[in-house]
Amino acid sequence: MRRVKIRAESFGGIIFDPDHRTTLYVDREYMKSLGYEDFPDFDHLSAPEVIHVEVTKKCPLKCRYCYAVDRKAEMRTKDMMRLMEILAEMNVFQVAFGGGEPFARDDFVDIASHAYDLGIVPNVTTNGFFVDRIEKLDFFGQINVSLDGAERETYLRARGCDGFERAVKAIKELSESYNVGINTVVSRHNFDKLHEILQLAEDLNVGEVMLIRVKPAGRGAKNYEEVRLSSHQLKRIDGILRSLLDYDVLLRVDCAFMPFLSLDENVLAGMQGCDCGISSIAVKSDGKVLPCSFLNVELGDYERIGEIWRCMDSFRRYEVKECLGCEKYMICRGGCRVFAYEFSKDVFGADVECLKVRNTT
């Protein structure tokens, strides 16, 4: 059992439980009862709760909607190690490793282990191809396996490549010893198969399923018309999510789905709109800092990530004029910044797929 981490904030503080990866926000009075007297003078978090790190572009699969942008440049081992040290100095709680395929990088386990030794909880998303090569994974807080179908046909139709058997094998083997979840990118090709995916997750004793809205980013931008959710599917997503709550699996939902969800606390529990600059930020495999993994707007080099975080007020205070009259605006925050940027080149514009925005423009 690891000790909880406590971080002072302007409003009081955050208590982070590394064993369960949960946070508790407390006020100043509670922090003072713990002996804290000094509080930062920010109107935002002093540091992200989680950093998303793309450790490599390498991957044996070529999924049609992968957000990764092909490039050869990749941070050296010592640079990745230094990034982990900077995050520890900032008092970041968790790092979410992605790719590419993280385990395709020979030094990845060493990088993740270094994060753990520094007091950061490392989590990883994998396609399952290389997990059998790794003997020690017990320092990971969570291992999520990408699975976009409950059977091979749906997986192949959704991704455009076949890794179904390896993914299921990885889930079965890993779930015997580790906290395992499933990441599912929701596209038009598997939208009507989400119940089957949740049932498979339940059958495999998976702890949680994360549903991710397919986005026009990276390879996904080129192939977006092939995979995008139809207007009819977007209208149905709220009802589908409600029905998925009946499974004995924790359901997590990508914040990019916010424009399509009703104000139902059972669906919205723990959710908020875009968290770029609010609680998270991202680093690409070449060391460039991004607002999020899907939004390819470079903010600077990783050595300056602390300074970049402090200067992200534009991501915290923007207003989307098309959305100001919406009852969900304070929660939704105008939808996903990726859709705004990709279709209007305005990072702070409206999510063009929001059904209300479509009806008013």
mmCIF file with all atom_site columns, N, CA and C in Angstrom, residues 49 67 70 109 121 140 168 193 199 215 217 241 249 253 294 296 321 335:
data_model
loop_
_atom_site.group_PDB
_atom_site.id
_atom_site.type_symbol
_atom_site.label_atom_id
_atom_site.label_alt_id
_atom_site.label_comp_id
_atom_site.label_asym_id
_atom_site.label_entity_id
_atom_site.label_seq_id
_atom_site.pdbx_PDB_ins_code
_atom_site.Cartn_x
_atom_site.Cartn_y
_atom_site.Cartn_z
_atom_site.occupancy
_atom_site.B_iso_or_equiv
_atom_site.pdbx_formal_charge
_atom_site.auth_seq_id
_atom_site.auth_comp_id
_atom_site.auth_asym_id
_atom_site.auth_atom_id
_atom_site.pdbx_PDB_model_num
ATOM 1  N N  . GLU A 1 49  ? -3.436  16.893  -12.859 1.00 0.00 ? 49  GLU A N  1
ATOM 2  C CA . GLU A 1 49  ? -3.614  15.639  -12.133 1.00 0.00 ? 49  GLU A CA 1
ATOM 3  C C  . GLU A 1 49  ? -2.975  14.502  -12.917 1.00 0.00 ? 49  GLU A C  1
ATOM 4  N N  . TYR A 1 67  ? -4.903  8.398   -33.727 1.00 0.00 ? 67  TYR A N  1
ATOM 5  C CA . TYR A 1 67  ? -4.629  9.841   -33.643 1.00 0.00 ? 67  TYR A CA 1
ATOM 6  C C  . TYR A 1 67  ? -3.164  10.176  -33.858 1.00 0.00 ? 67  TYR A C  1
ATOM 7  N N  . ASP A 1 70  ? 2.335   10.233  -38.137 1.00 0.00 ? 70  ASP A N  1
ATOM 8  C CA . ASP A 1 70  ? 3.591   9.557   -38.460 1.00 0.00 ? 70  ASP A CA 1
ATOM 9  C C  . ASP A 1 70  ? 4.763   10.529  -38.435 1.00 0.00 ? 70  ASP A C  1
ATOM 10 N N  . VAL A 1 109 ? 9.324   -0.083  -20.259 1.00 0.00 ? 109 VAL A N  1
ATOM 11 C CA . VAL A 1 109 ? 9.117   -0.545  -18.884 1.00 0.00 ? 109 VAL A CA 1
ATOM 12 C C  . VAL A 1 109 ? 10.045  0.187   -17.921 1.00 0.00 ? 109 VAL A C  1
ATOM 13 N N  . VAL A 1 121 ? 1.924   7.518   -10.411 1.00 0.00 ? 121 VAL A N  1
ATOM 14 C CA . VAL A 1 121 ? 1.261   6.280   -10.813 1.00 0.00 ? 121 VAL A CA 1
ATOM 15 C C  . VAL A 1 121 ? 1.287   6.172   -12.333 1.00 0.00 ? 121 VAL A C  1
ATOM 16 N N  . PHE A 1 140 ? 2.230   -0.822  -12.521 1.00 0.00 ? 140 PHE A N  1
ATOM 17 C CA . PHE A 1 140 ? 1.220   -0.055  -13.252 1.00 0.00 ? 140 PHE A CA 1
ATOM 18 C C  . PHE A 1 140 ? -0.059  0.053   -12.424 1.00 0.00 ? 140 PHE A C  1
ATOM 19 N N  . VAL A 1 168 ? -7.732  -9.990  -26.899 1.00 0.00 ? 168 VAL A N  1
ATOM 20 C CA . VAL A 1 168 ? -8.501  -10.802 -25.953 1.00 0.00 ? 168 VAL A CA 1
ATOM 21 C C  . VAL A 1 168 ? -7.570  -11.659 -25.102 1.00 0.00 ? 168 VAL A C  1
ATOM 22 N N  . LYS A 1 193 ? -22.755 -2.440  -31.471 1.00 0.00 ? 193 LYS A N  1
ATOM 23 C CA . LYS A 1 193 ? -22.179 -3.622  -30.829 1.00 0.00 ? 193 LYS A CA 1
ATOM 24 C C  . LYS A 1 193 ? -21.622 -3.318  -29.437 1.00 0.00 ? 193 LYS A C  1
ATOM 25 N N  . GLN A 1 199 ? -20.661 -6.848  -22.398 1.00 0.00 ? 199 GLN A N  1
ATOM 26 C CA . GLN A 1 199 ? -20.899 -8.211  -21.930 1.00 0.00 ? 199 GLN A CA 1
ATOM 27 C C  . GLN A 1 199 ? -19.600 -9.007  -21.920 1.00 0.00 ? 199 GLN A C  1
ATOM 28 N N  . LYS A 1 215 ? -12.292 10.526  -33.422 1.00 0.00 ? 215 LYS A N  1
ATOM 29 C CA . LYS A 1 215 ? -11.967 11.938  -33.673 1.00 0.00 ? 215 LYS A CA 1
ATOM 30 C C  . LYS A 1 215 ? -11.200 12.117  -34.982 1.00 0.00 ? 215 LYS A C  1
ATOM 31 N N  . ALA A 1 217 ? -8.365  13.148  -36.030 1.00 0.00 ? 217 ALA A N  1
ATOM 32 C CA . ALA A 1 217 ? -6.993  13.497  -35.647 1.00 0.00 ? 217 ALA A CA 1
ATOM 33 C C  . ALA A 1 217 ? -6.034  12.440  -36.173 1.00 0.00 ? 217 ALA A C  1
ATOM 34 N N  . LEU A 1 241 ? -25.830 4.856   -23.663 1.00 0.00 ? 241 LEU A N  1
ATOM 35 C CA . LEU A 1 241 ? -24.992 4.894   -22.461 1.00 0.00 ? 241 LEU A CA 1
ATOM 36 C C  . LEU A 1 241 ? -25.795 4.555   -21.213 1.00 0.00 ? 241 LEU A C  1
ATOM 37 N N  . VAL A 1 249 ? -19.751 -3.636  -14.781 1.00 0.00 ? 249 VAL A N  1
ATOM 38 C CA . VAL A 1 249 ? -18.464 -3.090  -15.217 1.00 0.00 ? 249 VAL A CA 1
ATOM 39 C C  . VAL A 1 249 ? -18.547 -1.574  -15.059 1.00 0.00 ? 249 VAL A C  1
ATOM 40 N N  . VAL A 1 253 ? -16.657 7.415   -19.757 1.00 0.00 ? 253 VAL A N  1
ATOM 41 C CA . VAL A 1 253 ? -17.023 8.008   -21.044 1.00 0.00 ? 253 VAL A CA 1
ATOM 42 C C  . VAL A 1 253 ? -16.125 9.200   -21.336 1.00 0.00 ? 253 VAL A C  1
ATOM 43 N N  . PHE A 1 294 ? -5.011  14.363  -28.726 1.00 0.00 ? 294 PHE A N  1
ATOM 44 C CA . PHE A 1 294 ? -5.671  14.412  -30.029 1.00 0.00 ? 294 PHE A CA 1
ATOM 45 C C  . PHE A 1 294 ? -5.558  15.770  -30.714 1.00 0.00 ? 294 PHE A C  1
ATOM 46 N N  . ASN A 1 296 ? -3.386  18.475  -32.108 1.00 0.00 ? 296 ASN A N  1
ATOM 47 C CA . ASN A 1 296 ? -1.996  18.666  -32.528 1.00 0.00 ? 296 ASN A CA 1
ATOM 48 C C  . ASN A 1 296 ? -1.650  20.153  -32.672 1.00 0.00 ? 296 ASN A C  1
ATOM 49 N N  . LYS A 1 321 ? -19.423 31.217  -28.286 1.00 0.00 ? 321 LYS A N  1
ATOM 50 C CA . LYS A 1 321 ? -20.624 32.067  -28.371 1.00 0.00 ? 321 LYS A CA 1
ATOM 51 C C  . LYS A 1 321 ? -21.861 31.288  -28.791 1.00 0.00 ? 321 LYS A C  1
ATOM 52 N N  . GLY A 1 335 ? -18.057 21.497  -25.950 1.00 0.00 ? 335 GLY A N  1
ATOM 53 C CA . GLY A 1 335 ? -17.682 20.295  -26.680 1.00 0.00 ? 335 GLY A CA 1
ATOM 54 C C  . GLY A 1 335 ? -16.192 20.099  -26.848 1.00 0.00 ? 335 GLY A C  1
#
